[in-house]
mmCIF file with all atom_site columns, C-alpha atoms in Angstrom:
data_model
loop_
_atom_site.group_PDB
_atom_site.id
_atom_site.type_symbol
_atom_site.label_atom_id
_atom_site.label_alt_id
_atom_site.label_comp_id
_atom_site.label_asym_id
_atom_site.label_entity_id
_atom_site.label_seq_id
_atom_site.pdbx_PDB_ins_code
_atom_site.Cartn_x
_atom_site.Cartn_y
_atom_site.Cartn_z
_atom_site.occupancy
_atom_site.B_iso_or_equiv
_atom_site.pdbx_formal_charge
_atom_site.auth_seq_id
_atom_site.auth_comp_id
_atom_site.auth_asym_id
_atom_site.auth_atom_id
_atom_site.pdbx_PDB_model_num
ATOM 1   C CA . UNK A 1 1   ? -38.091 -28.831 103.492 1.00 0.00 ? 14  UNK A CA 1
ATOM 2   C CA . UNK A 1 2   ? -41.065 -27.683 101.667 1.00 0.00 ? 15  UNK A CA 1
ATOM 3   C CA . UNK A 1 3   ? -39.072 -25.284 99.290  1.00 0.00 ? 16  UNK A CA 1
ATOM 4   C CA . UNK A 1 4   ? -36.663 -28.685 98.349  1.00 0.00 ? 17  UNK A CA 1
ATOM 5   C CA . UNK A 1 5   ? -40.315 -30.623 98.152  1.00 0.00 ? 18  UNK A CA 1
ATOM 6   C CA . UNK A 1 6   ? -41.510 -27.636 95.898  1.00 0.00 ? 19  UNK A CA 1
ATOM 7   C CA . UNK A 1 7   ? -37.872 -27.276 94.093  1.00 0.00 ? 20  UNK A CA 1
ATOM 8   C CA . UNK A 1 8   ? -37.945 -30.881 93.003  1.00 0.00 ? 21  UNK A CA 1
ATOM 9   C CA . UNK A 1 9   ? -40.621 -31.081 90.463  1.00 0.00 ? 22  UNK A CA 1
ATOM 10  C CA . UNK A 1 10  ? -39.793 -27.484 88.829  1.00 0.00 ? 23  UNK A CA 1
ATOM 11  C CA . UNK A 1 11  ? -36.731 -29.204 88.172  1.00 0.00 ? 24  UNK A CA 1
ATOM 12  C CA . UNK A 1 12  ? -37.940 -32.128 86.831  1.00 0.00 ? 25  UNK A CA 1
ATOM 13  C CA . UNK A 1 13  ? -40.097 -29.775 84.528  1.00 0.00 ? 26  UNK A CA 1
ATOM 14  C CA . UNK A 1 14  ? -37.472 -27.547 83.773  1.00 0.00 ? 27  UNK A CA 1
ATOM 15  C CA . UNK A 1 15  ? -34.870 -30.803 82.543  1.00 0.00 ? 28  UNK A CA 1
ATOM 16  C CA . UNK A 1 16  ? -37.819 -32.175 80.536  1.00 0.00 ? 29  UNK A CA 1
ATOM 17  C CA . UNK A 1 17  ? -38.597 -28.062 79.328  1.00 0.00 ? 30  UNK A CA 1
ATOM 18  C CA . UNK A 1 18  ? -35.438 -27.580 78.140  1.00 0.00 ? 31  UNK A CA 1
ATOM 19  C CA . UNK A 1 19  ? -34.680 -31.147 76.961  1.00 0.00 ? 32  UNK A CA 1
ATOM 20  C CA . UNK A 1 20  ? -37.789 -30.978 74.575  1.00 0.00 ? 33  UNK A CA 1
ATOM 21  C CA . UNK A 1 21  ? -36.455 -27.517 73.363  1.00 0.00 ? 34  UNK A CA 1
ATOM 22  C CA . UNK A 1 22  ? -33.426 -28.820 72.889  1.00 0.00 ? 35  UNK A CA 1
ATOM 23  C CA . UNK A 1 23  ? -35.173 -31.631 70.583  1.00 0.00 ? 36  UNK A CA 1
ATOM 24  C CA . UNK A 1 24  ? -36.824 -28.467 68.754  1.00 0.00 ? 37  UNK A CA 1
ATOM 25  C CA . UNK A 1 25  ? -33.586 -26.560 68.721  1.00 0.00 ? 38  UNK A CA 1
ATOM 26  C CA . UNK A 1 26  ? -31.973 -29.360 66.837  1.00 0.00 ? 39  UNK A CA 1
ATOM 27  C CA . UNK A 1 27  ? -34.891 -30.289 64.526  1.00 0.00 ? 40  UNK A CA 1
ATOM 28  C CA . UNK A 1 28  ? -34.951 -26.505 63.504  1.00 0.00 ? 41  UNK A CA 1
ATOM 29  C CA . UNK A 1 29  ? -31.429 -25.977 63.054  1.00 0.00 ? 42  UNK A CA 1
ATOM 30  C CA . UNK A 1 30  ? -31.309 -29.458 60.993  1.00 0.00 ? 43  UNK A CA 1
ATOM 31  C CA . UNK A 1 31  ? -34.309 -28.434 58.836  1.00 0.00 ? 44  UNK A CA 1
ATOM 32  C CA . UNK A 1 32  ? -32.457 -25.215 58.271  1.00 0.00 ? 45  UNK A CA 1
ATOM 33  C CA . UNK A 1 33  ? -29.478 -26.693 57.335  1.00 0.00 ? 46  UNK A CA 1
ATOM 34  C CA . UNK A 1 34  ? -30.886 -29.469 54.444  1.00 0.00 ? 47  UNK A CA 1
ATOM 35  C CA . UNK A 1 35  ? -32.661 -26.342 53.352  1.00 0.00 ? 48  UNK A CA 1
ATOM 36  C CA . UNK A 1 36  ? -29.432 -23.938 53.063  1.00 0.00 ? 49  UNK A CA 1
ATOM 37  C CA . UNK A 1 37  ? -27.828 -27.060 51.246  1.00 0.00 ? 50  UNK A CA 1
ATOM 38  C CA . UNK A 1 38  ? -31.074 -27.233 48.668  1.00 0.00 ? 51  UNK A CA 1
ATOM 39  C CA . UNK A 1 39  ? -30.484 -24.139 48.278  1.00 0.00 ? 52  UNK A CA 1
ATOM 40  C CA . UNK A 1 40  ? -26.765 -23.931 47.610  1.00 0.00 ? 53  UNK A CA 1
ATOM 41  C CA . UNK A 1 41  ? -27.319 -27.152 44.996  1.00 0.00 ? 54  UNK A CA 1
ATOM 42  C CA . UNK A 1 42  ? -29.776 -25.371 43.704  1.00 0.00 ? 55  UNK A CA 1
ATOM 43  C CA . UNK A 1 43  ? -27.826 -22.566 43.178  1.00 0.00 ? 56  UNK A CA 1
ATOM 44  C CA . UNK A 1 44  ? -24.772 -24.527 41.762  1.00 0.00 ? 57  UNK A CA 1
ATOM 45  C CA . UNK A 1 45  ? -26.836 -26.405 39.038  1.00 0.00 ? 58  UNK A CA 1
ATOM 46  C CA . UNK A 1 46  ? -28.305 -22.821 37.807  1.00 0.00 ? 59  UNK A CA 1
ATOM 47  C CA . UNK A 1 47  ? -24.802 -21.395 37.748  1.00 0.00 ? 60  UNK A CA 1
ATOM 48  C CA . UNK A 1 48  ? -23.872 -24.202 35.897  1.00 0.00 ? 61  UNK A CA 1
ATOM 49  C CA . UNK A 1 49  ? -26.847 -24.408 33.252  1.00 0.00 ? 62  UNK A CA 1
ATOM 50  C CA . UNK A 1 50  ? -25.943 -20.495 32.666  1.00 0.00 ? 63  UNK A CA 1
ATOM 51  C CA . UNK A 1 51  ? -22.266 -21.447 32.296  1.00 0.00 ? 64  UNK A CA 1
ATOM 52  C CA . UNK A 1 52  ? -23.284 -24.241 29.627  1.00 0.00 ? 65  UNK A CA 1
ATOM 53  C CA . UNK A 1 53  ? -26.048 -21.922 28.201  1.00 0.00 ? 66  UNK A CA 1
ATOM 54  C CA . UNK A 1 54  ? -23.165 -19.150 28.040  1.00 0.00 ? 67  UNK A CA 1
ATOM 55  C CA . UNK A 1 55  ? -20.247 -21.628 26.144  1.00 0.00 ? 68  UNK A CA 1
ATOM 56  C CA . UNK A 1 56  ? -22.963 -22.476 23.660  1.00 0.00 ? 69  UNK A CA 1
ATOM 57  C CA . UNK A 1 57  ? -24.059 -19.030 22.523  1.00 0.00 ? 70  UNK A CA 1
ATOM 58  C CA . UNK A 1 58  ? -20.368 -17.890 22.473  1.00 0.00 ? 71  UNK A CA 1
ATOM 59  C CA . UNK A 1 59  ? -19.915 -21.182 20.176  1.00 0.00 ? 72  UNK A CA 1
ATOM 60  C CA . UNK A 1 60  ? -22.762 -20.040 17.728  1.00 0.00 ? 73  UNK A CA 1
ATOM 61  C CA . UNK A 1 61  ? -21.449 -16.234 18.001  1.00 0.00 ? 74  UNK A CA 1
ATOM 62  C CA . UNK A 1 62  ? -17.965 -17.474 16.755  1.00 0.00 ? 75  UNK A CA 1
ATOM 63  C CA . UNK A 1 63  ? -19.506 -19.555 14.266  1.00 0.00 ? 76  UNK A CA 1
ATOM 64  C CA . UNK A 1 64  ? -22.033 -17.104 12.645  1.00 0.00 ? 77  UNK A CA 1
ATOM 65  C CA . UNK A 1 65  ? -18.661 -14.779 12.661  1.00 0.00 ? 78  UNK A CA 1
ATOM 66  C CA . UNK A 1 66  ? -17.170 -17.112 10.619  1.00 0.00 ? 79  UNK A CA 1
ATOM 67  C CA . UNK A 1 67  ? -19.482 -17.125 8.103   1.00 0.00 ? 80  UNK A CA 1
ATOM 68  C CA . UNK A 1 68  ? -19.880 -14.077 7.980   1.00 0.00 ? 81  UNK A CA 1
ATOM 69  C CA . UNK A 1 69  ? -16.180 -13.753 7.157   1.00 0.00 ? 82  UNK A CA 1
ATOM 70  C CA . UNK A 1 70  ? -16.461 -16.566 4.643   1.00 0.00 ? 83  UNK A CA 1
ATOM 71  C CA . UNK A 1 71  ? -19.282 -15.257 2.997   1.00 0.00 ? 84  UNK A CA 1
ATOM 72  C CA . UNK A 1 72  ? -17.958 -11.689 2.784   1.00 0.00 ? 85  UNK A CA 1
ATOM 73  C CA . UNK A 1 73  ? -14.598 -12.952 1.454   1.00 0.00 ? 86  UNK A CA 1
ATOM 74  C CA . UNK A 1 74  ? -16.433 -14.940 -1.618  1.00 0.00 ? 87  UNK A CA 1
ATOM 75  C CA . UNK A 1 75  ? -18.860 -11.929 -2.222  1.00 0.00 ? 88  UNK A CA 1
ATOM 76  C CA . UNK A 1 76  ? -15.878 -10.025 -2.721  1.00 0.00 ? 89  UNK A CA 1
ATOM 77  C CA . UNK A 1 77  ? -13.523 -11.863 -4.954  1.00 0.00 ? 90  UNK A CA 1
ATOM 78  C CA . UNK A 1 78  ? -16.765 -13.190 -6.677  1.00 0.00 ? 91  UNK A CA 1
ATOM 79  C CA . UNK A 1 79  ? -17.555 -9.644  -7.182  1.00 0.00 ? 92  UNK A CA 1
ATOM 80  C CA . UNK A 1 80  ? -13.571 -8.676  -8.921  1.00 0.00 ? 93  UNK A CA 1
ATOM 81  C CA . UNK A 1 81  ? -13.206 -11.539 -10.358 1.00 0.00 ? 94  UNK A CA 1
ATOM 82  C CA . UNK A 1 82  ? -16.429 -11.860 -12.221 1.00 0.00 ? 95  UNK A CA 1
ATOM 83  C CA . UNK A 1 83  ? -16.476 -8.305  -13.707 1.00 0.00 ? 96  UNK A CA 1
ATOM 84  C CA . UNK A 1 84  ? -12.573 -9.423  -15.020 1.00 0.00 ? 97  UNK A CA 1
ATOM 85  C CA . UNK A 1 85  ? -14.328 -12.564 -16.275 1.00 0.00 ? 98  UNK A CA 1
ATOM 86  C CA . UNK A 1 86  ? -16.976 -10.918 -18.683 1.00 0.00 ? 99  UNK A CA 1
ATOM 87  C CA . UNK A 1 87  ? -14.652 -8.521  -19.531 1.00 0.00 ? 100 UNK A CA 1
ATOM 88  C CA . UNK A 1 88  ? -12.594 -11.129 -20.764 1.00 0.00 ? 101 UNK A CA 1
ATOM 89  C CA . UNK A 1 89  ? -15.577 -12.202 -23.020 1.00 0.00 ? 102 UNK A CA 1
ATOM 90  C CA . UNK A 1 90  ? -16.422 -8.680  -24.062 1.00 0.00 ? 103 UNK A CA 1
ATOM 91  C CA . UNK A 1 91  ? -19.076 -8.045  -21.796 1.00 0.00 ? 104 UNK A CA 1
ATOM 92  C CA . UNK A 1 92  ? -18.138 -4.497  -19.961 1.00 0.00 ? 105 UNK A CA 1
ATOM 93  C CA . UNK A 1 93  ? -19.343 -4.451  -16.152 1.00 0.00 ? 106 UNK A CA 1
ATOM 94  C CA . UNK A 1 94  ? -21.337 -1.055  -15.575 1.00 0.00 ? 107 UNK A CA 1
ATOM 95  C CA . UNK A 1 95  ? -20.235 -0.446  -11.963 1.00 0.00 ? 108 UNK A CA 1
ATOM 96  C CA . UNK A 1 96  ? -19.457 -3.516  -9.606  1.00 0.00 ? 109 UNK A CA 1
ATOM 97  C CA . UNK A 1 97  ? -21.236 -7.093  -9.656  1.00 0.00 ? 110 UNK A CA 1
ATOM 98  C CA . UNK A 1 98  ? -23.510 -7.002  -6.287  1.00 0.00 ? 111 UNK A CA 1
ATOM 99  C CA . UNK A 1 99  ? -22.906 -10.483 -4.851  1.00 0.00 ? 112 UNK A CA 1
ATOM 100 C CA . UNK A 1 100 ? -24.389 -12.760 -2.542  1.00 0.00 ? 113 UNK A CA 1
ATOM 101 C CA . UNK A 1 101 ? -22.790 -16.047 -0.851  1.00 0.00 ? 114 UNK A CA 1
ATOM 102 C CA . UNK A 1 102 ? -24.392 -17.947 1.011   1.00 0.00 ? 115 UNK A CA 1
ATOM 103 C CA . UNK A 1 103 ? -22.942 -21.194 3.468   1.00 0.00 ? 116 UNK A CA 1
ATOM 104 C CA . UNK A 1 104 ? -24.341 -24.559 3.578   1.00 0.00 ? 117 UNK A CA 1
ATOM 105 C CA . UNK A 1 105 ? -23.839 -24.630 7.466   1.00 0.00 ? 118 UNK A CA 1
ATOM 106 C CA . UNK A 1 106 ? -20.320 -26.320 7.698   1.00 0.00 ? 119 UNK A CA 1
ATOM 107 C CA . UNK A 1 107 ? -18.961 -24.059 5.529   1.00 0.00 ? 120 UNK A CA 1
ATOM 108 C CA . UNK A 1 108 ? -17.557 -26.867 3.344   1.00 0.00 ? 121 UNK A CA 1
ATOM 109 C CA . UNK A 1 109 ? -20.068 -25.621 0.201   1.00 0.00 ? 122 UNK A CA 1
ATOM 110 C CA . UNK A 1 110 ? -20.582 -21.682 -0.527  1.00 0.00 ? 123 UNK A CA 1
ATOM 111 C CA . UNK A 1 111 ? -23.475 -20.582 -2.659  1.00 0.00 ? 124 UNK A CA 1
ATOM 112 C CA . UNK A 1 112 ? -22.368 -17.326 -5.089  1.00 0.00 ? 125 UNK A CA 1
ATOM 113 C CA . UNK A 1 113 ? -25.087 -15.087 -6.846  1.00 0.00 ? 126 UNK A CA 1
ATOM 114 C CA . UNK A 1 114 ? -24.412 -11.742 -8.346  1.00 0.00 ? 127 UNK A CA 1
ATOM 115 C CA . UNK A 1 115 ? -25.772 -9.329  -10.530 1.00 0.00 ? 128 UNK A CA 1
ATOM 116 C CA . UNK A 1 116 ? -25.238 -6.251  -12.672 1.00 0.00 ? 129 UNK A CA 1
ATOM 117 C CA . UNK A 1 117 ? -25.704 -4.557  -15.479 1.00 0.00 ? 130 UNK A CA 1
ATOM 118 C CA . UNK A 1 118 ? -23.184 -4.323  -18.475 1.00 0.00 ? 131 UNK A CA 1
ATOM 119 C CA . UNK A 1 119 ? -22.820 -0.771  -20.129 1.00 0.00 ? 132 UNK A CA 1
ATOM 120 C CA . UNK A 1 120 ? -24.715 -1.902  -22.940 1.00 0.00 ? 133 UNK A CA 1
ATOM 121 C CA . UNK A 1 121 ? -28.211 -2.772  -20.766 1.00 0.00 ? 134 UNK A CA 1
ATOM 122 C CA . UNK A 1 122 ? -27.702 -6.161  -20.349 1.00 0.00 ? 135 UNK A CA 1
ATOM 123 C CA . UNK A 1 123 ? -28.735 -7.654  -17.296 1.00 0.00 ? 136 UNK A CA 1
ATOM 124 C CA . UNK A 1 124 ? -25.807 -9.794  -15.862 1.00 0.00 ? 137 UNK A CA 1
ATOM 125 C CA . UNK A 1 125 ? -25.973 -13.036 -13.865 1.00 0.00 ? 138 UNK A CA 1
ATOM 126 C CA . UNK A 1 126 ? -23.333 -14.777 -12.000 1.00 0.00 ? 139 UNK A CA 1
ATOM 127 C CA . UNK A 1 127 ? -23.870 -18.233 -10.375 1.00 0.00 ? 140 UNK A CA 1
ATOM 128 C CA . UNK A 1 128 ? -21.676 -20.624 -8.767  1.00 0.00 ? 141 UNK A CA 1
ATOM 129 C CA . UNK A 1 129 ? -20.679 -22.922 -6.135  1.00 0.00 ? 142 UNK A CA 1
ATOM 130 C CA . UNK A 1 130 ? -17.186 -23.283 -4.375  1.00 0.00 ? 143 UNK A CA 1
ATOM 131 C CA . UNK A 1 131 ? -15.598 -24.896 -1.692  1.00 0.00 ? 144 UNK A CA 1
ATOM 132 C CA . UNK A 1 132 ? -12.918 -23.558 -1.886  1.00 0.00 ? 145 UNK A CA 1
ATOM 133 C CA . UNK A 1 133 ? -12.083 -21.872 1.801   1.00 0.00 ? 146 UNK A CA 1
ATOM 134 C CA . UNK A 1 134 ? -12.340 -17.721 0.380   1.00 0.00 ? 147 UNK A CA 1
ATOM 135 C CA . UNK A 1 135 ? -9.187  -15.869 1.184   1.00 0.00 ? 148 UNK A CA 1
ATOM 136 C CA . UNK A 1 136 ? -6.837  -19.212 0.210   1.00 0.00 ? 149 UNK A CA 1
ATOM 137 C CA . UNK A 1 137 ? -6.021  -17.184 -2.567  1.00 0.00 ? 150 UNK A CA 1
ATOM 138 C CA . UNK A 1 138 ? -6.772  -13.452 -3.124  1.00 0.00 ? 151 UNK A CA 1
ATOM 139 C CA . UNK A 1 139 ? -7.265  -14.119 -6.770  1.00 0.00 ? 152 UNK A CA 1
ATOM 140 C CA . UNK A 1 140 ? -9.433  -16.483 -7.650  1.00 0.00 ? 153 UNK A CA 1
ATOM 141 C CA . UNK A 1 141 ? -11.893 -18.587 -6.275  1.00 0.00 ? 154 UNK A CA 1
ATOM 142 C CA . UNK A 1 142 ? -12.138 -22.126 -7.439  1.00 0.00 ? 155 UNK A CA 1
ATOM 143 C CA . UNK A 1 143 ? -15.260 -24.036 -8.306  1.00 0.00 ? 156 UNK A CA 1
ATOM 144 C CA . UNK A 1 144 ? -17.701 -23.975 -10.943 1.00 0.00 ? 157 UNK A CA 1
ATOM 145 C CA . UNK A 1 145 ? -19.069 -20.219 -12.165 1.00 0.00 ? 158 UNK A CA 1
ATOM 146 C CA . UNK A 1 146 ? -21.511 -19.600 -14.826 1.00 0.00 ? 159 UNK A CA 1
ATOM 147 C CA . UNK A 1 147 ? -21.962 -15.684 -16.353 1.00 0.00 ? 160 UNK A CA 1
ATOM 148 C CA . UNK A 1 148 ? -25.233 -14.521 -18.158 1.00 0.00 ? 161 UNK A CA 1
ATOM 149 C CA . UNK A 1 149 ? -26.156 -11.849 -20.234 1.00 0.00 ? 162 UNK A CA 1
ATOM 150 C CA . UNK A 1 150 ? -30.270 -11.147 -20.482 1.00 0.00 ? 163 UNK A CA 1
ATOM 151 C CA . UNK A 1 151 ? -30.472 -14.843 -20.013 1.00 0.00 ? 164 UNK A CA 1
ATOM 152 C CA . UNK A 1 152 ? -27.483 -16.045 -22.900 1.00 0.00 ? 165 UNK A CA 1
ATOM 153 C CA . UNK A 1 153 ? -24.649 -18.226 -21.392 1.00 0.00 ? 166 UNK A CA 1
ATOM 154 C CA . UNK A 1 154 ? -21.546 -15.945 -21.480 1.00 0.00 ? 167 UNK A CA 1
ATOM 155 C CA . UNK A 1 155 ? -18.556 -18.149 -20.090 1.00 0.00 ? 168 UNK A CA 1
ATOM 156 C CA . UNK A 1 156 ? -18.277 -21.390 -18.000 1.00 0.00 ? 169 UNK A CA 1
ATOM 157 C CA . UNK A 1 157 ? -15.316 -21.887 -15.625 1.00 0.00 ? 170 UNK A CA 1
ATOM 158 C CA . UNK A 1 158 ? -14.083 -23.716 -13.496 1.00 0.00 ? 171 UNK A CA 1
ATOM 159 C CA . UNK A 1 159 ? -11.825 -20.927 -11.707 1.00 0.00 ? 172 UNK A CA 1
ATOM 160 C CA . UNK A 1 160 ? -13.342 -17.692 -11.433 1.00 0.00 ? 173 UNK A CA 1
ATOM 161 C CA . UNK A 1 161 ? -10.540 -15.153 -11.713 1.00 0.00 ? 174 UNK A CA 1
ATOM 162 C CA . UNK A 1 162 ? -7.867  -17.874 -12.887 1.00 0.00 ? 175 UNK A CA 1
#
């Protein structure tokens, strides 16, 4: 009888023991839990921002290839053309035109500078502005074009290579 008196209250202490472990069990494993999912939304909003981050330097890789592409194809026919266009007005090219476009950012408007020298010594200027899309035709470039000689107006036209 005295080992049931004895056995009683150990198991009244060993209910409430493991009851209030249980309570600590739970609170653990819920705190872990709301912390795993912190973590995984965590986790999912920096894959995403790298995703978005990602798509927009691909965007502005694809769009500084562009105008590179644009710019290279009006330095170019700027470049042929122009040399055949102060030919044209007796002013002989020594060498090639070196030629600079530049984009306005939407590539709507390009920005054309060359320069050279003509077999004589005369230092040659090209200027002009198209927006025409380069490459539309791979012999002239529309727009308005200006050629110098040591500063003296050489030709105006509205079609360079036309």
């Amino acid at each position: 009888m005295r080992s049931k008196l004895f056995a009683l209250p150990l198991s009244v202490i060993l209910v409430f023991g493991i009851a209030s472990c249980s309570d600590d069990t739970e609170d653990s494993a819920r705190d872990t839990l709301e912390s795993a999912r912190d973590d995984a939304e965590e986790a999912a909003s920096d894959v995403s921002e790298a995703a978005g981050d990602a798509a927009d330097d691909a965007e502005a890789a694809m769009d500084d290839a562009a105008d590179d592409a644009v710019e290279a194809a009006a330095r170019n026919l700027a470049s042929a053309q122009g040399e055949d266009e102060f030919s044209s007005n007796g002013v002989d090219v020594d060498g090639d035109l070196e030629c600079e476009a530049t984009s306005n950012g939407d590539r709507s408007a390009l920005e054309v500078t060359c320069t050279g020298t003509s077999t004589d010594g005369q230092e040659l200027s090209l200027e002009g502005t198209t927006s025409e899309l380069p490459g539309a035709s791979l012999t002239e470039l529309e727009g308005t074009f200006t050629g110098t000689a040591d500063g003296t107006e050489v030709f105006t036209v509205e079609t360079l290579g036309g």
